[in-house]
C-alpha cells in the first residue's frame, strides 16, 4: 500500500473519531452528565367533560396515580356511576401526545389526547375516545379534562361573579360568564360556572370549569352539545373599589361541524342586582 493511501485512511479515521466525539459531547450537559430526556408530568386529578354531538356534556374524571418515565397508570370514572372505575395505563411523549387504554368488566376504552401544560400544575388534555361496551362500539369525539394549579400557599383571588363583555382578535360577538367559588376547600384554586358566547347571531351555552393561581391567571375549559372551548386569561382587581374587576384573555372555540374560532375577549364584573 502506498504512503499516500495510508495517509488518506488515517485522515478519514481521524475525522470519524472526531465526529463521534463531537456527537457524544453534544449529548452531555455542562457538568459532564448525560442530558435527561424531557418527561411530561401526568400525575394528578383531571376533571372535565366528555361530549358527543347533539348531547349535553357529561362529567369525566381521571386520576393519574403513578408514573415512571413516559408510562403512567391510574383510574378513570365513567359517566355512568353504575359502572366501576376503569384502570388505565398509557404513555406521554416529550411533545405532549398522550395515548392510553383502560379496562373494567365489559368495558374497554382507547384514548388519544394532546397535553397542553401551562405551568404550576395547570394543564389541559384535549382528545377523544373509542369505547367498547359489551360488544358495542361508541365514539366519544371530545374528552376535555384539566388539572388545576397546585397552589403555593399564597392567597388565591376569588373569581366569583358575572362577567360580561365583547369578543375581539378578529372575532365579533359577546361573552357572558357566571363563575362560582371553589367547590370545596380541598381545591381552593378550582372554580365552576357557565358561559354564553354569541357569534354571528348564534348563542352557544357552555358548562365551564377553571383554575386560578395567586397571580390571577385563569385556565378554563368549557363544553356544550355543539363543541368545546378553552381559554387562558388574567383576573385583574383594581385598587379602586369603584372600578370593576376584569377577566381578559384569549380563547379557542371548536364546534362539532369543524368550525373554529380563535380570538380574544374583554369582560368586566357586572354590578350585583338583577343581572347577577
PDB file of C-alpha atoms in Angstrom:
ATOM      1  CA  UNK A   1       0.000   0.000   0.000  1.00  0.00           C
ATOM      2  CA  UNK A   2       1.382   3.388  -0.932  1.00  0.00           C
ATOM      3  CA  UNK A   3       2.244   6.028   1.626  1.00  0.00           C
ATOM      4  CA  UNK A   4      -0.391   8.433   0.175  1.00  0.00           C
ATOM      5  CA  UNK A   5      -3.213   5.881   0.593  1.00  0.00           C
ATOM      6  CA  UNK A   6      -2.201   5.233   4.218  1.00  0.00           C
ATOM      7  CA  UNK A   7      -2.240   8.980   4.860  1.00  0.00           C
ATOM      8  CA  UNK A   8      -5.766   9.305   3.434  1.00  0.00           C
ATOM      9  CA  UNK A   9      -7.047   6.375   5.550  1.00  0.00           C
ATOM     10  CA  UNK A  10      -5.555   7.872   8.729  1.00  0.00           C
ATOM     11  CA  UNK A  11      -7.121  11.250   7.915  1.00  0.00           C
ATOM     12  CA  UNK A  12     -10.583   9.664   7.385  1.00  0.00           C
ATOM     13  CA  UNK A  13     -10.289   7.698  10.643  1.00  0.00           C
ATOM     14  CA  UNK A  14      -9.386  10.901  12.493  1.00  0.00           C
ATOM     15  CA  UNK A  15     -12.478  12.639  11.069  1.00  0.00           C
ATOM     16  CA  UNK A  16     -14.740   9.737  12.068  1.00  0.00           C
ATOM     17  CA  UNK A  17     -13.412   9.653  15.626  1.00  0.00           C
ATOM     18  CA  UNK A  18     -13.769  13.425  15.881  1.00  0.00           C
ATOM     19  CA  UNK A  19     -17.384  13.286  14.650  1.00  0.00           C
ATOM     20  CA  UNK A  20     -18.273  10.580  17.173  1.00  0.00           C
ATOM     21  CA  UNK A  21     -16.576  12.561  19.961  1.00  0.00           C
ATOM     22  CA  UNK A  22     -18.458  15.722  18.988  1.00  0.00           C
ATOM     23  CA  UNK A  23     -21.774  13.813  18.962  1.00  0.00           C
ATOM     24  CA  UNK A  24     -21.057  12.256  22.342  1.00  0.00           C
ATOM     25  CA  UNK A  25     -20.148  15.624  23.855  1.00  0.00           C
ATOM     26  CA  UNK A  26     -23.367  17.057  22.434  1.00  0.00           C
ATOM     27  CA  UNK A  27     -25.339  14.547  24.485  1.00  0.00           C
ATOM     28  CA  UNK A  28     -23.674  15.658  27.724  1.00  0.00           C
ATOM     29  CA  UNK A  29     -24.622  18.543  29.976  1.00  0.00           C
ATOM     30  CA  UNK A  30     -22.202  21.184  31.206  1.00  0.00           C
ATOM     31  CA  UNK A  31     -21.236  19.091  34.260  1.00  0.00           C
ATOM     32  CA  UNK A  32     -20.425  16.071  32.065  1.00  0.00           C
ATOM     33  CA  UNK A  33     -23.566  14.050  32.857  1.00  0.00           C
ATOM     34  CA  UNK A  34     -25.951  12.741  30.213  1.00  0.00           C
ATOM     35  CA  UNK A  35     -28.782  15.158  29.345  1.00  0.00           C
ATOM     36  CA  UNK A  36     -32.038  13.715  30.791  1.00  0.00           C
ATOM     37  CA  UNK A  37     -34.960  13.153  28.417  1.00  0.00           C
ATOM     38  CA  UNK A  38     -37.925  15.521  28.664  1.00  0.00           C
ATOM     39  CA  UNK A  39     -40.728  13.781  30.578  1.00  0.00           C
ATOM     40  CA  UNK A  40     -44.141  15.424  30.867  1.00  0.00           C
ATOM     41  CA  UNK A  41     -45.750  15.109  34.304  1.00  0.00           C
ATOM     42  CA  UNK A  42     -49.151  13.381  34.150  1.00  0.00           C
ATOM     43  CA  UNK A  43     -49.820  12.817  37.865  1.00  0.00           C
ATOM     44  CA  UNK A  44     -52.868  14.375  39.462  1.00  0.00           C
ATOM     45  CA  UNK A  45     -56.636  14.700  39.238  1.00  0.00           C
ATOM     46  CA  UNK A  46     -58.058  15.553  35.806  1.00  0.00           C
ATOM     47  CA  UNK A  47     -61.636  16.888  35.782  1.00  0.00           C
ATOM     48  CA  UNK A  48     -63.826  17.909  32.886  1.00  0.00           C
ATOM     49  CA  UNK A  49     -66.261  16.762  30.258  1.00  0.00           C
ATOM     50  CA  UNK A  50     -66.911  14.265  27.519  1.00  0.00           C
ATOM     51  CA  UNK A  51     -69.128  15.409  24.685  1.00  0.00           C
ATOM     52  CA  UNK A  52     -70.970  13.735  21.840  1.00  0.00           C
ATOM     53  CA  UNK A  53     -72.576  15.813  19.082  1.00  0.00           C
ATOM     54  CA  UNK A  54     -76.138  16.804  19.952  1.00  0.00           C
ATOM     55  CA  UNK A  55     -75.903  15.572  23.555  1.00  0.00           C
ATOM     56  CA  UNK A  56     -75.242  17.593  26.710  1.00  0.00           C
ATOM     57  CA  UNK A  57     -71.763  17.314  28.244  1.00  0.00           C
ATOM     58  CA  UNK A  58     -71.211  14.529  30.753  1.00  0.00           C
ATOM     59  CA  UNK A  59     -68.657  14.562  33.578  1.00  0.00           C
ATOM     60  CA  UNK A  60     -65.249  12.992  33.021  1.00  0.00           C
ATOM     61  CA  UNK A  61     -62.685  12.405  35.755  1.00  0.00           C
ATOM     62  CA  UNK A  62     -59.348  10.611  35.670  1.00  0.00           C
ATOM     63  CA  UNK A  63     -56.738  10.333  38.391  1.00  0.00           C
ATOM     64  CA  UNK A  64     -53.157   9.521  37.414  1.00  0.00           C
ATOM     65  CA  UNK A  65     -51.613   7.925  40.475  1.00  0.00           C
ATOM     66  CA  UNK A  66     -48.306   6.592  39.162  1.00  0.00           C
ATOM     67  CA  UNK A  67     -45.742   7.464  36.511  1.00  0.00           C
ATOM     68  CA  UNK A  68     -42.386   6.001  35.529  1.00  0.00           C
ATOM     69  CA  UNK A  69     -40.629   7.956  32.798  1.00  0.00           C
ATOM     70  CA  UNK A  70     -43.154   8.188  29.951  1.00  0.00           C
ATOM     71  CA  UNK A  71     -45.525   5.484  31.253  1.00  0.00           C
ATOM     72  CA  UNK A  72     -48.374   6.272  33.650  1.00  0.00           C
ATOM     73  CA  UNK A  73     -51.191   4.434  35.423  1.00  0.00           C
ATOM     74  CA  UNK A  74     -54.387   5.476  37.143  1.00  0.00           C
ATOM     75  CA  UNK A  75     -58.172   5.218  37.217  1.00  0.00           C
ATOM     76  CA  UNK A  76     -60.983   6.761  35.193  1.00  0.00           C
ATOM     77  CA  UNK A  77     -64.539   7.289  36.432  1.00  0.00           C
ATOM     78  CA  UNK A  78     -67.113   6.563  33.692  1.00  0.00           C
ATOM     79  CA  UNK A  79     -70.069   8.985  33.335  1.00  0.00           C
ATOM     80  CA  UNK A  80     -72.458   6.168  34.325  1.00  0.00           C
ATOM     81  CA  UNK A  81     -71.989   5.818  38.112  1.00  0.00           C
ATOM     82  CA  UNK A  82     -73.250   2.237  37.963  1.00  0.00           C
ATOM     83  CA  UNK A  83     -70.093   1.232  36.065  1.00  0.00           C
ATOM     84  CA  UNK A  84     -66.965   0.515  38.115  1.00  0.00           C
ATOM     85  CA  UNK A  85     -63.855   2.673  37.829  1.00  0.00           C
ATOM     86  CA  UNK A  86     -61.625   1.781  34.896  1.00  0.00           C
ATOM     87  CA  UNK A  87     -57.944   1.016  35.462  1.00  0.00           C
ATOM     88  CA  UNK A  88     -55.940   2.826  32.781  1.00  0.00           C
ATOM     89  CA  UNK A  89     -52.367   2.827  31.562  1.00  0.00           C
ATOM     90  CA  UNK A  90     -50.721   4.981  28.949  1.00  0.00           C
ATOM     91  CA  UNK A  91     -47.741   6.867  27.623  1.00  0.00           C
ATOM     92  CA  UNK A  92     -46.892  10.526  27.044  1.00  0.00           C
ATOM     93  CA  UNK A  93     -44.352  11.784  24.516  1.00  0.00           C
ATOM     94  CA  UNK A  94     -41.965  14.679  25.000  1.00  0.00           C
ATOM     95  CA  UNK A  95     -44.176  16.717  22.646  1.00  0.00           C
ATOM     96  CA  UNK A  96     -47.304  16.001  24.739  1.00  0.00           C
ATOM     97  CA  UNK A  97     -49.001  13.284  22.689  1.00  0.00           C
ATOM     98  CA  UNK A  98     -50.912  11.028  25.097  1.00  0.00           C
ATOM     99  CA  UNK A  99     -52.153   7.524  24.321  1.00  0.00           C
ATOM    100  CA  UNK A 100     -53.930   5.361  26.877  1.00  0.00           C
ATOM    101  CA  UNK A 101     -56.296   2.445  27.321  1.00  0.00           C
ATOM    102  CA  UNK A 102     -58.400   1.167  30.170  1.00  0.00           C
ATOM    103  CA  UNK A 103     -60.375  -1.906  31.106  1.00  0.00           C
ATOM    104  CA  UNK A 104     -63.108  -2.887  33.513  1.00  0.00           C
ATOM    105  CA  UNK A 105     -65.651  -5.741  33.269  1.00  0.00           C
ATOM    106  CA  UNK A 106     -67.368  -5.377  29.878  1.00  0.00           C
ATOM    107  CA  UNK A 107     -65.640  -2.067  29.052  1.00  0.00           C
ATOM    108  CA  UNK A 108     -62.510  -1.278  27.033  1.00  0.00           C
ATOM    109  CA  UNK A 109     -61.505   2.346  26.396  1.00  0.00           C
ATOM    110  CA  UNK A 110     -58.850   3.547  23.943  1.00  0.00           C
ATOM    111  CA  UNK A 111     -57.985   7.252  24.006  1.00  0.00           C
ATOM    112  CA  UNK A 112     -55.714   9.777  22.318  1.00  0.00           C
ATOM    113  CA  UNK A 113     -55.144  13.294  23.675  1.00  0.00           C
ATOM    114  CA  UNK A 114     -52.880  16.298  23.437  1.00  0.00           C
ATOM    115  CA  UNK A 115     -51.342  17.673  26.620  1.00  0.00           C
ATOM    116  CA  UNK A 116     -51.216  21.469  26.991  1.00  0.00           C
ATOM    117  CA  UNK A 117     -49.119  22.365  30.051  1.00  0.00           C
ATOM    118  CA  UNK A 118     -49.435  25.916  31.430  1.00  0.00           C
ATOM    119  CA  UNK A 119     -47.033  25.521  34.357  1.00  0.00           C
ATOM    120  CA  UNK A 120     -47.705  25.487  38.079  1.00  0.00           C
ATOM    121  CA  UNK A 121     -49.656  22.253  37.745  1.00  0.00           C
ATOM    122  CA  UNK A 122     -52.343  23.628  35.422  1.00  0.00           C
ATOM    123  CA  UNK A 123     -52.793  21.605  32.235  1.00  0.00           C
ATOM    124  CA  UNK A 124     -55.433  20.522  29.712  1.00  0.00           C
ATOM    125  CA  UNK A 125     -55.912  17.190  27.948  1.00  0.00           C
ATOM    126  CA  UNK A 126     -57.873  17.565  24.708  1.00  0.00           C
ATOM    127  CA  UNK A 127     -58.747  14.466  22.693  1.00  0.00           C
ATOM    128  CA  UNK A 128     -61.223  11.661  22.103  1.00  0.00           C
ATOM    129  CA  UNK A 129     -62.010   8.055  22.967  1.00  0.00           C
ATOM    130  CA  UNK A 130     -63.271   4.871  21.419  1.00  0.00           C
ATOM    131  CA  UNK A 131     -65.314   2.911  23.961  1.00  0.00           C
ATOM    132  CA  UNK A 132     -66.215  -0.762  23.609  1.00  0.00           C
ATOM    133  CA  UNK A 133     -69.057  -1.743  25.970  1.00  0.00           C
ATOM    134  CA  UNK A 134     -70.392  -5.303  25.986  1.00  0.00           C
ATOM    135  CA  UNK A 135     -69.646  -5.830  22.312  1.00  0.00           C
ATOM    136  CA  UNK A 136     -70.862  -2.397  21.152  1.00  0.00           C
ATOM    137  CA  UNK A 137     -68.552   0.396  19.995  1.00  0.00           C
ATOM    138  CA  UNK A 138     -69.135   4.052  20.875  1.00  0.00           C
ATOM    139  CA  UNK A 139     -67.119   7.024  19.632  1.00  0.00           C
ATOM    140  CA  UNK A 140     -66.617   9.913  22.053  1.00  0.00           C
ATOM    141  CA  UNK A 141     -65.195  12.655  19.805  1.00  0.00           C
ATOM    142  CA  UNK A 142     -64.398  15.073  22.632  1.00  0.00           C
ATOM    143  CA  UNK A 143     -62.872  14.271  26.009  1.00  0.00           C
ATOM    144  CA  UNK A 144     -61.742  17.559  27.559  1.00  0.00           C
ATOM    145  CA  UNK A 145     -60.265  17.496  31.080  1.00  0.00           C
ATOM    146  CA  UNK A 146     -57.998  19.748  33.096  1.00  0.00           C
ATOM    147  CA  UNK A 147     -55.670  19.671  36.099  1.00  0.00           C
ATOM    148  CA  UNK A 148     -55.815  22.633  38.483  1.00  0.00           C
ATOM    149  CA  UNK A 149     -52.975  24.858  39.655  1.00  0.00           C
ATOM    150  CA  UNK A 150     -51.210  23.130  42.518  1.00  0.00           C
ATOM    151  CA  UNK A 151     -51.245  26.224  44.743  1.00  0.00           C
ATOM    152  CA  UNK A 152     -48.234  27.515  46.654  1.00  0.00           C
ATOM    153  CA  UNK A 153     -49.876  28.557  49.914  1.00  0.00           C
ATOM    154  CA  UNK A 154     -50.485  32.118  48.698  1.00  0.00           C
ATOM    155  CA  UNK A 155     -53.922  33.729  48.797  1.00  0.00           C
ATOM    156  CA  UNK A 156     -55.839  32.929  45.620  1.00  0.00           C
ATOM    157  CA  UNK A 157     -58.288  35.546  44.220  1.00  0.00           C
ATOM    158  CA  UNK A 158     -61.952  34.569  44.227  1.00  0.00           C
ATOM    159  CA  UNK A 159     -63.281  34.952  40.661  1.00  0.00           C
ATOM    160  CA  UNK A 160     -66.958  34.565  41.730  1.00  0.00           C
ATOM    161  CA  UNK A 161     -69.408  36.781  39.859  1.00  0.00           C
ATOM    162  CA  UNK A 162     -70.891  37.604  36.471  1.00  0.00           C
ATOM    163  CA  UNK A 163     -68.515  38.916  33.806  1.00  0.00           C
ATOM    164  CA  UNK A 164     -69.875  40.389  30.569  1.00  0.00           C
ATOM    165  CA  UNK A 165     -68.030  41.801  27.602  1.00  0.00           C
ATOM    166  CA  UNK A 166     -67.013  41.568  23.981  1.00  0.00           C
ATOM    167  CA  UNK A 167     -65.045  39.228  21.774  1.00  0.00           C
ATOM    168  CA  UNK A 168     -62.126  40.507  19.711  1.00  0.00           C
ATOM    169  CA  UNK A 169     -58.985  39.450  17.909  1.00  0.00           C
ATOM    170  CA  UNK A 170     -60.793  39.051  14.602  1.00  0.00           C
ATOM    171  CA  UNK A 171     -63.973  37.564  16.125  1.00  0.00           C
ATOM    172  CA  UNK A 172     -67.082  39.719  16.634  1.00  0.00           C
ATOM    173  CA  UNK A 173     -69.510  38.793  19.390  1.00  0.00           C
ATOM    174  CA  UNK A 174     -70.402  38.892  23.075  1.00  0.00           C
ATOM    175  CA  UNK A 175     -69.456  36.800  26.105  1.00  0.00           C
ATOM    176  CA  UNK A 176     -71.294  36.319  29.399  1.00  0.00           C
ATOM    177  CA  UNK A 177     -69.698  34.256  32.211  1.00  0.00           C
ATOM    178  CA  UNK A 178     -71.150  33.347  35.616  1.00  0.00           C
ATOM    179  CA  UNK A 179     -68.426  31.931  37.867  1.00  0.00           C
ATOM    180  CA  UNK A 180     -68.927  30.144  41.180  1.00  0.00           C
ATOM    181  CA  UNK A 181     -66.488  29.920  44.114  1.00  0.00           C
ATOM    182  CA  UNK A 182     -64.303  26.829  44.645  1.00  0.00           C
ATOM    183  CA  UNK A 183     -66.461  23.698  45.124  1.00  0.00           C
ATOM    184  CA  UNK A 184     -64.645  22.671  48.305  1.00  0.00           C
ATOM    185  CA  UNK A 185     -61.719  23.792  50.493  1.00  0.00           C
ATOM    186  CA  UNK A 186     -59.595  20.901  49.220  1.00  0.00           C
ATOM    187  CA  UNK A 187     -59.364  22.519  45.788  1.00  0.00           C
ATOM    188  CA  UNK A 188     -59.036  26.257  46.512  1.00  0.00           C
ATOM    189  CA  UNK A 189     -57.662  27.013  43.053  1.00  0.00           C
ATOM    190  CA  UNK A 190     -60.663  25.472  41.251  1.00  0.00           C
ATOM    191  CA  UNK A 191     -63.993  27.004  40.258  1.00  0.00           C
ATOM    192  CA  UNK A 192     -67.011  26.187  38.107  1.00  0.00           C
ATOM    193  CA  UNK A 193     -69.571  28.154  36.152  1.00  0.00           C
ATOM    194  CA  UNK A 194     -71.495  28.690  32.947  1.00  0.00           C
ATOM    195  CA  UNK A 195     -70.803  30.775  29.872  1.00  0.00           C
ATOM    196  CA  UNK A 196     -72.665  32.072  26.844  1.00  0.00           C
ATOM    197  CA  UNK A 197     -70.861  33.132  23.682  1.00  0.00           C
ATOM    198  CA  UNK A 198     -72.728  34.885  20.866  1.00  0.00           C
ATOM    199  CA  UNK A 199     -71.075  34.774  17.432  1.00  0.00           C
ATOM    200  CA  UNK A 200     -72.866  35.613  14.190  1.00  0.00           C
ATOM    201  CA  UNK A 201     -76.195  35.880  15.982  1.00  0.00           C
ATOM    202  CA  UNK A 202     -75.911  32.316  17.329  1.00  0.00           C
ATOM    203  CA  UNK A 203     -75.711  31.685  21.078  1.00  0.00           C
ATOM    204  CA  UNK A 204     -73.576  28.836  22.398  1.00  0.00           C
ATOM    205  CA  UNK A 205     -74.142  27.887  26.052  1.00  0.00           C
ATOM    206  CA  UNK A 206     -71.352  26.122  27.927  1.00  0.00           C
ATOM    207  CA  UNK A 207     -70.661  24.402  31.216  1.00  0.00           C
ATOM    208  CA  UNK A 208     -67.334  25.705  32.475  1.00  0.00           C
ATOM    209  CA  UNK A 209     -64.549  24.510  34.739  1.00  0.00           C
ATOM    210  CA  UNK A 210     -61.465  26.544  35.577  1.00  0.00           C
ATOM    211  CA  UNK A 211     -58.468  27.101  37.814  1.00  0.00           C
ATOM    212  CA  UNK A 212     -56.770  30.254  39.090  1.00  0.00           C
ATOM    213  CA  UNK A 213     -53.374  30.920  40.673  1.00  0.00           C
ATOM    214  CA  UNK A 214     -52.250  33.567  43.153  1.00  0.00           C
ATOM    215  CA  UNK A 215     -51.265  35.925  40.302  1.00  0.00           C
ATOM    216  CA  UNK A 216     -54.811  35.824  38.897  1.00  0.00           C
ATOM    217  CA  UNK A 217     -54.037  33.683  35.865  1.00  0.00           C
ATOM    218  CA  UNK A 218     -57.055  31.628  34.789  1.00  0.00           C
ATOM    219  CA  UNK A 219     -57.042  28.470  32.682  1.00  0.00           C
ATOM    220  CA  UNK A 220     -60.505  27.144  31.817  1.00  0.00           C
ATOM    221  CA  UNK A 221     -62.325  24.562  29.733  1.00  0.00           C
ATOM    222  CA  UNK A 222     -65.963  24.684  28.630  1.00  0.00           C
ATOM    223  CA  UNK A 223     -68.227  22.240  26.799  1.00  0.00           C
ATOM    224  CA  UNK A 224     -71.609  22.231  25.081  1.00  0.00           C
ATOM    225  CA  UNK A 225     -73.534  19.828  22.872  1.00  0.00           C
ATOM    226  CA  UNK A 226     -72.169  21.809  19.921  1.00  0.00           C
ATOM    227  CA  UNK A 227     -68.469  21.742  20.755  1.00  0.00           C
ATOM    228  CA  UNK A 228     -65.884  22.880  23.273  1.00  0.00           C
ATOM    229  CA  UNK A 229     -63.822  25.918  24.244  1.00  0.00           C
ATOM    230  CA  UNK A 230     -60.607  26.660  26.150  1.00  0.00           C
ATOM    231  CA  UNK A 231     -59.220  29.963  27.362  1.00  0.00           C
ATOM    232  CA  UNK A 232     -56.184  31.499  29.041  1.00  0.00           C
ATOM    233  CA  UNK A 233     -56.900  34.776  30.849  1.00  0.00           C
ATOM    234  CA  UNK A 234     -55.983  37.149  33.677  1.00  0.00           C
ATOM    235  CA  UNK A 235     -58.237  38.301  36.521  1.00  0.00           C
ATOM    236  CA  UNK A 236     -57.397  41.902  37.476  1.00  0.00           C
ATOM    237  CA  UNK A 237     -58.815  43.506  40.614  1.00  0.00           C
ATOM    238  CA  UNK A 238     -58.213  47.277  40.530  1.00  0.00           C
ATOM    239  CA  UNK A 239     -57.322  49.013  43.823  1.00  0.00           C
ATOM    240  CA  UNK A 240     -60.205  51.460  43.332  1.00  0.00           C
ATOM    241  CA  UNK A 241     -63.326  49.738  44.743  1.00  0.00           C
ATOM    242  CA  UNK A 242     -65.439  51.777  42.390  1.00  0.00           C
ATOM    243  CA  UNK A 243     -63.899  50.059  39.372  1.00  0.00           C
ATOM    244  CA  UNK A 244     -64.964  46.523  38.387  1.00  0.00           C
ATOM    245  CA  UNK A 245     -62.680  43.524  38.272  1.00  0.00           C
ATOM    246  CA  UNK A 246     -61.902  42.280  34.771  1.00  0.00           C
ATOM    247  CA  UNK A 247     -61.148  38.941  33.133  1.00  0.00           C
ATOM    248  CA  UNK A 248     -59.388  39.358  29.785  1.00  0.00           C
ATOM    249  CA  UNK A 249     -57.650  36.747  27.665  1.00  0.00           C
ATOM    250  CA  UNK A 250     -57.540  34.542  24.586  1.00  0.00           C
ATOM    251  CA  UNK A 251     -59.909  31.727  23.627  1.00  0.00           C
ATOM    252  CA  UNK A 252     -60.228  28.869  21.144  1.00  0.00           C
ATOM    253  CA  UNK A 253     -63.677  27.537  20.202  1.00  0.00           C
ATOM    254  CA  UNK A 254     -64.170  24.379  18.146  1.00  0.00           C
ATOM    255  CA  UNK A 255     -67.614  23.203  17.008  1.00  0.00           C
ATOM    256  CA  UNK A 256     -68.517  19.650  16.032  1.00  0.00           C
ATOM    257  CA  UNK A 257     -69.139  20.713  12.419  1.00  0.00           C
ATOM    258  CA  UNK A 258     -65.449  21.634  12.110  1.00  0.00           C
ATOM    259  CA  UNK A 259     -65.907  25.401  12.522  1.00  0.00           C
ATOM    260  CA  UNK A 260     -63.199  27.020  14.662  1.00  0.00           C
ATOM    261  CA  UNK A 261     -62.880  30.476  16.185  1.00  0.00           C
ATOM    262  CA  UNK A 262     -59.728  31.822  17.780  1.00  0.00           C
ATOM    263  CA  UNK A 263     -59.650  35.285  19.293  1.00  0.00           C
ATOM    264  CA  UNK A 264     -59.624  37.385  22.452  1.00  0.00           C
ATOM    265  CA  UNK A 265     -62.185  38.643  24.940  1.00  0.00           C
ATOM    266  CA  UNK A 266     -62.544  41.502  27.411  1.00  0.00           C
ATOM    267  CA  UNK A 267     -65.039  41.345  30.276  1.00  0.00           C
ATOM    268  CA  UNK A 268     -65.901  43.306  33.396  1.00  0.00           C
ATOM    269  CA  UNK A 269     -67.603  42.236  36.606  1.00  0.00           C
ATOM    270  CA  UNK A 270     -71.255  43.231  36.332  1.00  0.00           C
ATOM    271  CA  UNK A 271     -72.774  45.164  39.262  1.00  0.00           C
ATOM    272  CA  UNK A 272     -74.890  42.971  41.515  1.00  0.00           C
ATOM    273  CA  UNK A 273     -78.642  43.192  41.297  1.00  0.00           C
ATOM    274  CA  UNK A 274     -80.985  41.575  38.841  1.00  0.00           C
ATOM    275  CA  UNK A 275     -78.138  40.772  36.429  1.00  0.00           C
ATOM    276  CA  UNK A 276     -76.035  38.776  38.940  1.00  0.00           C
TER     277      UNK A 276
END
